[in-house]
CSV table of C-alpha atoms in Angstrom, one decimal:
chain,number,residue,atom,x,y,z
A,21,MET,CA,23.9,-96.0,48.7
A,22,ARG,CA,23.0,-96.8,52.0
A,23,ALA,CA,24.6,-100.0,52.2
A,24,LEU,CA,27.9,-98.8,50.6
A,25,TYR,CA,27.9,-95.5,53.2
A,26,THR,CA,27.1,-98.8,56.2
A,27,LEU,CA,30.2,-100.9,54.8
A,28,THR,CA,32.3,-97.6,54.3
A,29,LEU,CA,31.7,-96.5,58.2
A,30,LEU,CA,32.2,-100.5,59.5
A,31,LEU,CA,35.9,-100.7,58.2
A,32,LEU,CA,36.4,-96.6,59.7
A,33,THR,CA,35.2,-97.8,62.9
A,34,PRO,CA,38.7,-98.9,64.1
A,35,ILE,CA,39.9,-95.7,62.8
A,36,LEU,CA,37.6,-93.7,64.9
A,37,LEU,CA,38.2,-96.3,68.2
A,38,VAL,CA,41.7,-95.6,67.6
A,39,ARG,CA,41.5,-91.8,67.0
A,40,SER,CA,39.0,-91.2,70.0
A,41,ALA,CA,41.2,-92.9,72.5
A,42,ARG,CA,43.8,-90.7,71.7
A,43,LYS,CA,42.3,-87.7,71.4
A,44,TYR,CA,40.5,-88.4,74.3
A,45,ARG,CA,43.6,-89.8,76.1
A,46,GLY,CA,42.5,-90.1,80.0
A,47,LEU,CA,38.1,-88.5,79.8
A,48,HIS,CA,35.4,-90.6,79.7
A,49,TRP,CA,34.5,-90.8,76.2
A,50,GLY,CA,31.5,-93.8,76.3
A,51,VAL,CA,33.7,-96.4,73.9
A,52,ARG,CA,30.8,-98.5,74.9
A,53,GLN,CA,27.8,-96.7,74.2
A,54,ARG,CA,29.8,-95.7,70.5
A,55,LEU,CA,29.8,-99.1,69.7
A,56,GLY,CA,26.1,-99.6,70.9
A,57,PHE,CA,26.1,-101.0,73.5
A,58,ASN,CA,25.1,-100.2,77.2
A,59,ARG,CA,21.7,-98.0,76.4
A,60,PRO,CA,20.4,-95.6,78.7
A,61,ARG,CA,17.9,-96.7,80.6
A,62,ILE,CA,15.1,-94.2,80.0
A,63,GLU,CA,11.7,-95.1,77.9
A,64,ARG,CA,9.9,-92.9,75.5
A,65,PRO,CA,11.9,-90.2,76.1
A,66,ILE,CA,12.1,-86.9,73.7
A,67,TRP,CA,15.7,-87.5,71.9
A,68,ILE,CA,17.5,-84.7,71.2
A,69,HIS,CA,21.5,-85.0,69.4
A,70,ALA,CA,23.5,-82.4,69.7
A,71,ALA,CA,27.0,-83.2,68.9
A,72,SER,CA,29.6,-81.2,70.9
A,73,VAL,CA,29.5,-77.8,72.9
A,74,GLY,CA,27.8,-75.4,70.6
A,75,GLU,CA,25.2,-77.8,69.7
A,76,VAL,CA,24.8,-78.3,72.9
A,77,ARG,CA,24.5,-75.0,74.0
A,78,ALA,CA,22.0,-73.5,71.6
A,79,ILE,CA,19.7,-76.4,72.2
A,80,ALA,CA,20.0,-76.4,76.8
A,81,PRO,CA,16.7,-73.9,76.5
A,82,ILE,CA,15.0,-76.2,74.2
A,83,ALA,CA,16.0,-79.3,76.3
A,84,ASN,CA,14.9,-77.9,79.1
A,85,ASP,CA,11.4,-76.6,78.3
A,86,LEU,CA,10.9,-79.8,77.3
A,87,ILE,CA,11.0,-81.9,80.1
A,88,LYS,CA,7.7,-80.3,81.6
A,89,GLN,CA,6.2,-82.8,78.6
A,90,GLY,CA,8.4,-85.7,79.6
A,91,SER,CA,11.6,-87.2,79.9
A,92,VAL,CA,14.6,-86.0,78.1
A,93,LEU,CA,17.9,-87.5,76.4
A,94,ILE,CA,20.6,-85.5,75.0
A,95,THR,CA,23.3,-87.5,73.4
A,96,THR,CA,26.8,-86.2,71.9
A,97,THR,CA,29.9,-87.3,70.5
A,98,THR,CA,32.4,-85.5,72.5
A,99,PRO,CA,33.1,-85.7,76.5
A,100,THR,CA,32.2,-81.8,76.2
A,101,GLY,CA,29.4,-82.1,74.7
A,102,ARG,CA,28.8,-84.8,77.9
A,103,ASP,CA,29.9,-81.8,80.1
A,104,GLN,CA,27.7,-78.8,78.7
A,105,VAL,CA,24.8,-81.4,79.2
A,106,VAL,CA,25.6,-81.7,82.9
A,107,GLN,CA,25.9,-77.8,83.1
A,108,LEU,CA,23.5,-76.8,81.3
A,109,CYS,CA,20.4,-80.0,81.5
A,110,PRO,CA,20.5,-81.3,84.6
A,111,ASP,CA,17.5,-82.6,84.8
A,112,THR,CA,18.0,-84.5,81.3
A,113,ALA,CA,20.1,-88.2,80.9
A,114,HIS,CA,22.7,-88.1,78.8
A,115,ALA,CA,24.9,-90.8,76.7
A,116,PHE,CA,27.0,-91.3,73.5
A,117,LEU,CA,25.6,-91.7,70.8
A,118,PRO,CA,26.4,-95.1,68.3
A,119,TYR,CA,28.2,-94.4,65.6
A,120,ASP,CA,25.8,-94.3,62.4
A,121,LEU,CA,25.7,-98.3,62.1
A,122,PRO,CA,22.0,-99.7,61.1
A,123,TRP,CA,22.3,-102.6,63.9
A,124,ALA,CA,22.8,-100.0,66.4
A,125,MET,CA,20.5,-97.2,66.0
A,126,GLY,CA,17.7,-100.0,65.4
A,127,ALA,CA,18.8,-101.6,68.6
A,128,TRP,CA,19.0,-97.8,70.3
A,129,MET,CA,14.7,-97.1,68.6
A,130,ARG,CA,13.5,-100.3,69.8
A,131,ALA,CA,15.1,-100.1,73.5
A,132,LEU,CA,14.4,-96.6,74.1
A,133,LYS,CA,11.1,-96.2,72.3
A,134,PRO,CA,11.4,-92.1,71.7
A,135,ARG,CA,8.5,-90.0,71.4
A,136,CYS,CA,10.8,-88.2,69.0
A,137,LEU,CA,14.0,-87.5,67.3
A,138,LEU,CA,15.7,-83.9,67.8
A,139,LEU,CA,18.8,-83.4,65.6
A,140,VAL,CA,20.4,-79.9,65.5
A,141,GLU,CA,21.8,-77.8,62.4
A,142,THR,CA,23.6,-80.4,60.9
A,143,GLU,CA,23.7,-83.4,62.6
A,144,LEU,CA,22.3,-85.7,60.0
A,145,TRP,CA,22.9,-89.4,60.1
A,146,PRO,CA,21.4,-91.8,57.5
A,147,ASN,CA,21.1,-95.2,59.3
A,148,LEU,CA,19.8,-93.1,62.4
A,149,ILE,CA,17.4,-90.7,60.8
A,150,HIS,CA,16.2,-94.6,58.7
A,151,ALA,CA,15.8,-96.2,61.7
A,152,ALA,CA,13.3,-93.5,63.4
A,153,LYS,CA,11.7,-93.6,60.1
A,154,VAL,CA,11.7,-97.8,60.9
A,155,HIS,CA,10.2,-97.2,63.9
A,156,GLU,CA,7.9,-94.6,63.2
A,157,ILE,CA,9.3,-92.1,65.0
A,158,PRO,CA,9.2,-88.2,63.8
A,159,ALA,CA,12.5,-86.9,63.5
A,160,VAL,CA,13.2,-83.5,63.4
A,161,LEU,CA,15.7,-81.1,62.2
A,162,VAL,CA,16.1,-77.9,64.9
A,163,ASN,CA,18.2,-75.1,63.8
A,164,GLY,CA,19.0,-76.5,60.9
A,165,ARG,CA,22.1,-74.9,58.6
A,166,LEU,CA,23.9,-76.0,55.3
A,167,SER,CA,27.1,-74.2,54.5
A,168,LYS,CA,27.9,-74.3,50.8
A,169,ARG,CA,30.5,-77.2,51.6
A,170,SER,CA,28.2,-78.6,53.5
A,171,ALA,CA,25.9,-79.1,50.8
A,172,ARG,CA,28.2,-79.7,47.8
A,173,GLY,CA,29.1,-82.8,50.1
A,174,TYR,CA,25.7,-83.6,50.5
A,175,ALA,CA,24.8,-83.6,46.7
A,176,ARG,CA,27.5,-85.9,46.0
A,177,MET,CA,26.0,-88.6,47.9
A,178,GLY,CA,23.2,-88.7,45.5
A,179,SER,CA,20.1,-90.6,46.6
A,180,LEU,CA,21.4,-91.6,50.0
A,181,ALA,CA,21.0,-87.3,50.5
A,182,ARG,CA,18.2,-87.0,49.1
A,183,ASN,CA,16.2,-90.1,50.9
A,184,MET,CA,17.8,-89.3,54.1
A,185,MET,CA,16.4,-85.6,53.4
A,186,ALA,CA,13.0,-86.6,52.2
A,187,SER,CA,12.7,-88.3,55.6
A,188,LEU,CA,12.4,-86.3,57.7
A,189,ASP,CA,9.6,-85.2,59.6
A,190,GLY,CA,10.3,-82.1,60.0
A,191,CYS,CA,13.2,-79.4,58.8
A,192,LEU,CA,13.6,-76.3,60.8
A,193,VAL,CA,16.5,-73.7,58.9
A,194,GLN,CA,17.8,-70.8,60.6
A,195,SER,CA,17.3,-68.8,57.6
A,196,ALA,CA,15.8,-68.9,53.6
A,197,ASP,CA,19.4,-69.6,52.1
A,198,HIS,CA,19.4,-72.9,54.2
A,199,ALA,CA,16.3,-73.4,53.0
A,200,LYS,CA,16.9,-73.2,49.0
A,201,ALA,CA,20.1,-75.6,50.2
A,202,PHE,CA,18.0,-78.0,52.1
A,203,THR,CA,15.3,-77.7,49.2
A,204,ARG,CA,17.6,-78.1,46.6
A,205,LEU,CA,18.4,-81.5,48.5
A,206,GLY,CA,14.9,-83.2,49.0
A,207,ALA,CA,14.0,-81.6,52.3
A,208,HIS,CA,10.9,-79.2,53.0
A,209,PRO,CA,12.5,-76.5,55.4
A,210,VAL,CA,10.6,-74.1,57.3
A,211,VAL,CA,12.5,-70.8,58.0
A,212,ILE,CA,12.2,-70.4,61.7
A,213,GLY,CA,15.9,-68.5,62.2
A,214,ASN,CA,19.1,-68.9,64.4
A,215,ILE,CA,18.1,-70.0,68.1
A,216,LYS,CA,21.8,-69.4,68.9
A,217,PHE,CA,20.7,-65.5,68.7
A,218,ASP,CA,18.2,-66.3,71.8
A,219,THR,CA,21.8,-67.3,73.8
A,220,GLN,CA,21.5,-65.7,77.3
A,221,LEU,CA,25.0,-64.9,78.3
A,222,PRO,CA,26.6,-65.2,82.2
A,223,PRO,CA,27.9,-62.0,84.0
A,224,SER,CA,31.7,-61.2,82.9
A,225,THR,CA,34.1,-63.7,85.0
A,226,LEU,CA,37.1,-61.8,83.9
A,227,PRO,CA,38.8,-59.7,86.1
A,228,SER,CA,39.2,-56.1,84.9
A,229,GLY,CA,41.3,-54.5,82.2
A,230,ARG,CA,41.2,-54.7,78.4
A,231,TRP,CA,40.7,-58.2,77.4
A,232,ILE,CA,41.5,-59.1,74.2
A,233,VAL,CA,39.8,-62.7,74.0
A,234,ALA,CA,40.9,-65.3,71.2
A,235,ALA,CA,37.8,-67.5,71.2
A,236,SER,CA,37.8,-71.0,70.7
A,237,THR,CA,41.0,-70.9,68.4
A,238,HIS,CA,42.5,-73.8,66.0
A,239,PRO,CA,46.0,-74.9,65.5
A,240,GLY,CA,47.9,-71.9,64.2
A,241,GLU,CA,46.1,-69.2,65.6
A,242,GLU,CA,47.3,-69.0,68.3
A,243,ALA,CA,50.8,-67.9,67.1
A,244,ALA,CA,49.2,-65.8,64.9
A,245,CYS,CA,47.2,-64.0,68.4
A,246,LEU,CA,50.5,-63.7,70.2
A,247,LYS,CA,52.8,-62.2,67.5
A,248,ALA,CA,49.8,-59.1,67.2
A,249,PHE,CA,49.9,-58.9,70.8
A,250,THR,CA,53.0,-58.4,70.8
A,251,LYS,CA,53.1,-55.5,68.2
A,252,LEU,CA,50.3,-54.1,69.6
A,253,ILE,CA,51.1,-53.9,73.1
A,254,GLN,CA,54.1,-51.4,72.1
A,255,THR,CA,51.4,-48.8,71.5
A,256,GLU,CA,48.4,-50.0,73.6
A,257,THR,CA,48.5,-50.1,77.3
A,258,ASN,CA,46.8,-52.2,79.8
A,259,LEU,CA,46.1,-55.3,76.7
A,260,LYS,CA,45.2,-58.6,78.9
A,261,LEU,CA,45.0,-61.6,75.9
A,262,LEU,CA,42.9,-64.5,76.7
A,263,ILE,CA,43.8,-67.5,74.6
A,264,VAL,CA,41.0,-69.8,74.3
A,265,PRO,CA,41.7,-72.8,72.6
A,266,ARG,CA,39.0,-74.8,70.7
A,267,HIS,CA,40.1,-78.8,71.9
A,268,PRO,CA,41.1,-78.6,75.5
A,269,GLU,CA,43.6,-81.6,74.3
A,270,ARG,CA,45.5,-79.0,72.8
A,271,PHE,CA,45.8,-76.9,76.4
A,272,ASP,CA,49.1,-77.3,76.9
A,273,ASP,CA,50.1,-77.1,73.9
A,274,VAL,CA,49.3,-73.8,73.5
A,275,VAL,CA,51.0,-72.8,77.0
A,276,SER,CA,54.0,-73.8,75.7
A,277,GLU,CA,53.4,-72.0,72.9
A,278,ALA,CA,52.8,-68.9,75.1
A,279,GLU,CA,55.4,-69.0,76.9
A,280,LYS,CA,57.7,-68.2,74.3
A,281,TYR,CA,56.5,-64.6,74.8
A,282,GLY,CA,56.8,-64.1,78.3
A,283,GLU,CA,54.7,-64.9,81.3
A,284,VAL,CA,51.6,-66.8,81.3
A,285,GLY,CA,48.3,-67.1,83.4
A,286,ARG,CA,46.2,-70.1,83.6
A,287,ALA,CA,42.4,-69.4,83.8
A,288,SER,CA,41.7,-73.3,85.2
A,289,ARG,CA,44.7,-72.4,88.0
A,290,ASN,CA,42.9,-68.4,88.4
A,291,GLN,CA,46.4,-66.8,87.8
A,292,TRP,CA,45.1,-63.6,86.0
A,293,ALA,CA,47.8,-61.3,87.0
A,294,SER,CA,50.1,-62.0,83.4
A,295,ALA,CA,49.3,-60.2,80.2
A,296,ILE,CA,48.9,-63.7,78.8
A,297,VAL,CA,46.3,-66.1,79.8
A,298,VAL,CA,45.1,-69.4,78.3
A,299,GLY,CA,41.6,-70.2,79.2
A,300,ASP,CA,41.9,-73.9,79.8
A,301,ALA,CA,39.0,-74.3,81.8
A,302,MET,CA,35.8,-75.7,80.1
A,303,GLY,CA,32.5,-73.8,80.1
A,304,GLN,CA,34.1,-70.9,80.9
A,305,LEU,CA,34.5,-68.7,77.7
A,306,SER,CA,30.8,-67.4,77.5
A,307,GLY,CA,31.5,-65.3,81.0
A,308,TRP,CA,35.1,-64.6,79.4
A,309,LEU,CA,33.3,-63.3,76.1
A,310,ASN,CA,31.0,-60.7,77.9
A,311,GLY,CA,33.8,-58.8,79.7
A,312,ALA,CA,36.0,-58.4,76.4
A,313,GLU,CA,36.6,-55.5,74.5
A,314,VAL,CA,37.8,-57.0,71.4
A,315,ALA,CA,37.2,-60.7,70.4
A,316,PHE,CA,38.9,-62.9,67.8
A,317,ILE,CA,36.6,-65.7,66.3
A,318,GLY,CA,38.5,-68.5,65.6
A,319,GLY,CA,38.1,-71.1,63.1
A,320,THR,CA,38.4,-67.7,60.4
A,321,LEU,CA,42.5,-67.3,60.0
A,322,ASN,CA,42.9,-71.6,59.4
A,323,ARG,CA,39.7,-72.0,56.9
A,324,ARG,CA,37.9,-73.7,59.2
A,325,GLY,CA,35.0,-71.5,58.6
A,326,SER,CA,34.9,-70.0,61.4
A,327,GLN,CA,33.4,-70.8,65.0
A,328,SER,CA,30.2,-68.7,66.4
A,329,PRO,CA,30.6,-64.7,66.8
A,330,ILE,CA,27.2,-64.4,68.3
A,331,GLU,CA,27.8,-64.8,71.8
A,332,ALA,CA,31.2,-62.3,71.6
A,333,ALA,CA,28.9,-60.0,69.9
A,334,LEU,CA,25.6,-60.7,72.4
A,335,GLY,CA,28.4,-59.8,75.0
A,336,GLY,CA,29.2,-56.2,73.3
A,337,ALA,CA,33.2,-56.9,71.6
A,338,ALA,CA,34.5,-55.9,68.7
A,339,ILE,CA,34.3,-58.8,66.8
A,340,VAL,CA,37.7,-59.1,64.4
A,341,ALA,CA,37.4,-61.9,62.5
A,342,GLY,CA,39.6,-63.7,59.4
A,343,PRO,CA,37.9,-64.1,55.8
A,344,SER,CA,36.8,-67.8,56.7
A,345,ARG,CA,33.3,-67.8,57.9
A,346,TYR,CA,31.2,-70.4,56.1
A,347,ASN,CA,29.8,-71.5,59.1
A,348,PHE,CA,27.9,-68.4,60.1
A,349,ALA,CA,27.9,-66.7,56.9
A,350,GLU,CA,24.1,-65.0,57.7
A,351,ALA,CA,25.4,-64.1,61.5
A,352,TYR,CA,28.5,-62.0,60.1
A,353,ALA,CA,26.4,-60.3,57.3
A,354,LEU,CA,24.1,-59.2,60.1
A,355,LEU,CA,27.5,-57.8,62.3
A,356,ALA,CA,28.7,-55.8,59.3
A,357,SER,CA,26.6,-53.4,59.6
A,358,GLY,CA,27.8,-53.2,63.5
A,359,SER,CA,31.6,-53.5,65.0
A,360,LEU,CA,33.0,-56.0,63.1
A,361,VAL,CA,36.5,-55.5,61.1
A,362,ASP,CA,37.7,-57.7,58.8
A,363,VAL,CA,41.6,-59.3,58.6
A,364,ALA,CA,43.1,-61.0,55.7
A,365,ASP,CA,45.4,-62.9,57.1
A,366,GLU,CA,48.0,-63.1,60.1
A,367,PRO,CA,50.1,-59.9,59.9
A,368,GLU,CA,46.9,-57.5,59.3
A,369,LEU,CA,45.5,-58.8,62.8
A,370,ALA,CA,47.9,-56.3,65.1
A,371,GLY,CA,46.0,-53.2,63.1
A,372,ALA,CA,42.8,-55.4,63.1
A,373,TRP,CA,42.4,-55.5,66.6
A,374,ALA,CA,44.2,-51.8,66.5
A,375,GLU,CA,41.4,-50.8,64.6
A,376,ALA,CA,38.9,-52.5,66.8
A,377,LEU,CA,39.5,-51.5,69.6
A,378,ILE,CA,39.0,-47.5,68.5
A,379,LYS,CA,35.6,-49.0,67.0
A,380,GLY,CA,34.1,-50.9,70.0
A,381,GLY,CA,31.4,-53.2,70.1
A,382,ASP,CA,28.8,-51.1,71.4
A,383,LYS,CA,25.8,-51.8,68.4
A,384,ASN,CA,26.5,-55.6,68.0
A,385,ALA,CA,24.2,-56.4,71.1
A,386,GLY,CA,21.5,-54.5,69.3
A,387,LEU,CA,22.1,-56.2,66.2
A,388,ILE,CA,21.6,-59.8,67.6
A,389,SER,CA,18.8,-59.1,70.3
A,390,ALA,CA,17.1,-57.9,67.2
A,391,SER,CA,17.0,-61.4,66.1
A,392,ARG,CA,15.7,-62.9,68.4
A,393,GLY,CA,13.0,-65.6,68.7
A,394,ALA,CA,13.7,-68.2,67.1
A,395,THR,CA,13.6,-70.8,70.2
A,396,ALA,CA,10.0,-69.5,71.1
A,397,ARG,CA,9.1,-70.7,67.4
A,398,THR,CA,10.9,-73.8,67.4
A,399,LEU,CA,9.1,-74.4,70.6
A,400,ALA,CA,6.1,-73.5,69.4
A,401,TYR,CA,6.4,-75.7,66.1
A,402,LEU,CA,7.3,-78.9,68.4
A,403,THR,CA,4.4,-78.7,70.5
A,404,SER,CA,1.9,-78.0,67.6
A,405,GLU,CA,2.8,-79.8,64.9
A,406,ILE,CA,5.5,-82.8,66.7
A,407,LEU,CA,4.1,-83.6,70.5
A,408,ARG,CA,0.8,-83.8,70.5
A,409,SER,CA,-0.5,-87.2,71.4
């Protein structure tokens, strides 16, 4: 099964390269490293793989603590993830993870000789984990989670998934439900909690005003937000809308879409006077969410399973979310007793925002804060079980 997986990935590699070249046009996206070359010149690091922005932000406190025990290498698969490493973990090294081909992963293991391999959330790559096992490198999943959709996908992989899960030396997961899913696939999970609940938000960077922040939106959701805002400001005064697209390559397209509804500011140009602003500056979302009165969570109206609602909740915003939430089911279950407003589809969005403005988000921060502690528990496990030698 692993040989079939490798052959399939090898055949897809040219397509992946072309897609990345188009998606990240004008950006450094590490093409040589993605192909397994240009290995970082660092020996015996604690190797952490965090795919992109969300995973890097989650693991940053742990990475910065682990620096006390030696060098740390963080790999990502996206330029935005790399930017977060530079910003949040300046004392660590960064590289782009090669495609999951056995010869590339084996060469990196031999060259780096890592003390351990930490994989964040769902970054489970069969050849990477196999290479770690062959070279006797402990591999640990940190902040692990499996949505129902992901669990079904891994189950269809049969022995490939079971062997990969069994090869993990540690499987630290967010909840009992995730633990059950991993157990069914052959792993031996330990419930630690969600390290994202330990997030510390920076001070608000929004100008004064009543802000609705549409956070990490996907295609189609921006148009829905603009229509809802246009309707809402007919009855609500002094409202402003900040739309923050999930992917930076879409910034210009979202600005063009927003301009159909009037004057539009751009956060990257410090244009905050307009009623509608596009958040086209990377790494700023946390500060914006900390000043939001209402936050709409992207990925919930278009079946993407939701981006994280946790930072918005910690900032004290009332949360509005569509029905697609499988990536963060536990967080939404927690927020159900706080200030969470459900919206079934696009036509209901304006009404949901109006309800959220009345409701307020005071309860949300307390609900999330009460579930903190996973970061300390993860560090304790790594120190006692993985990094003893």
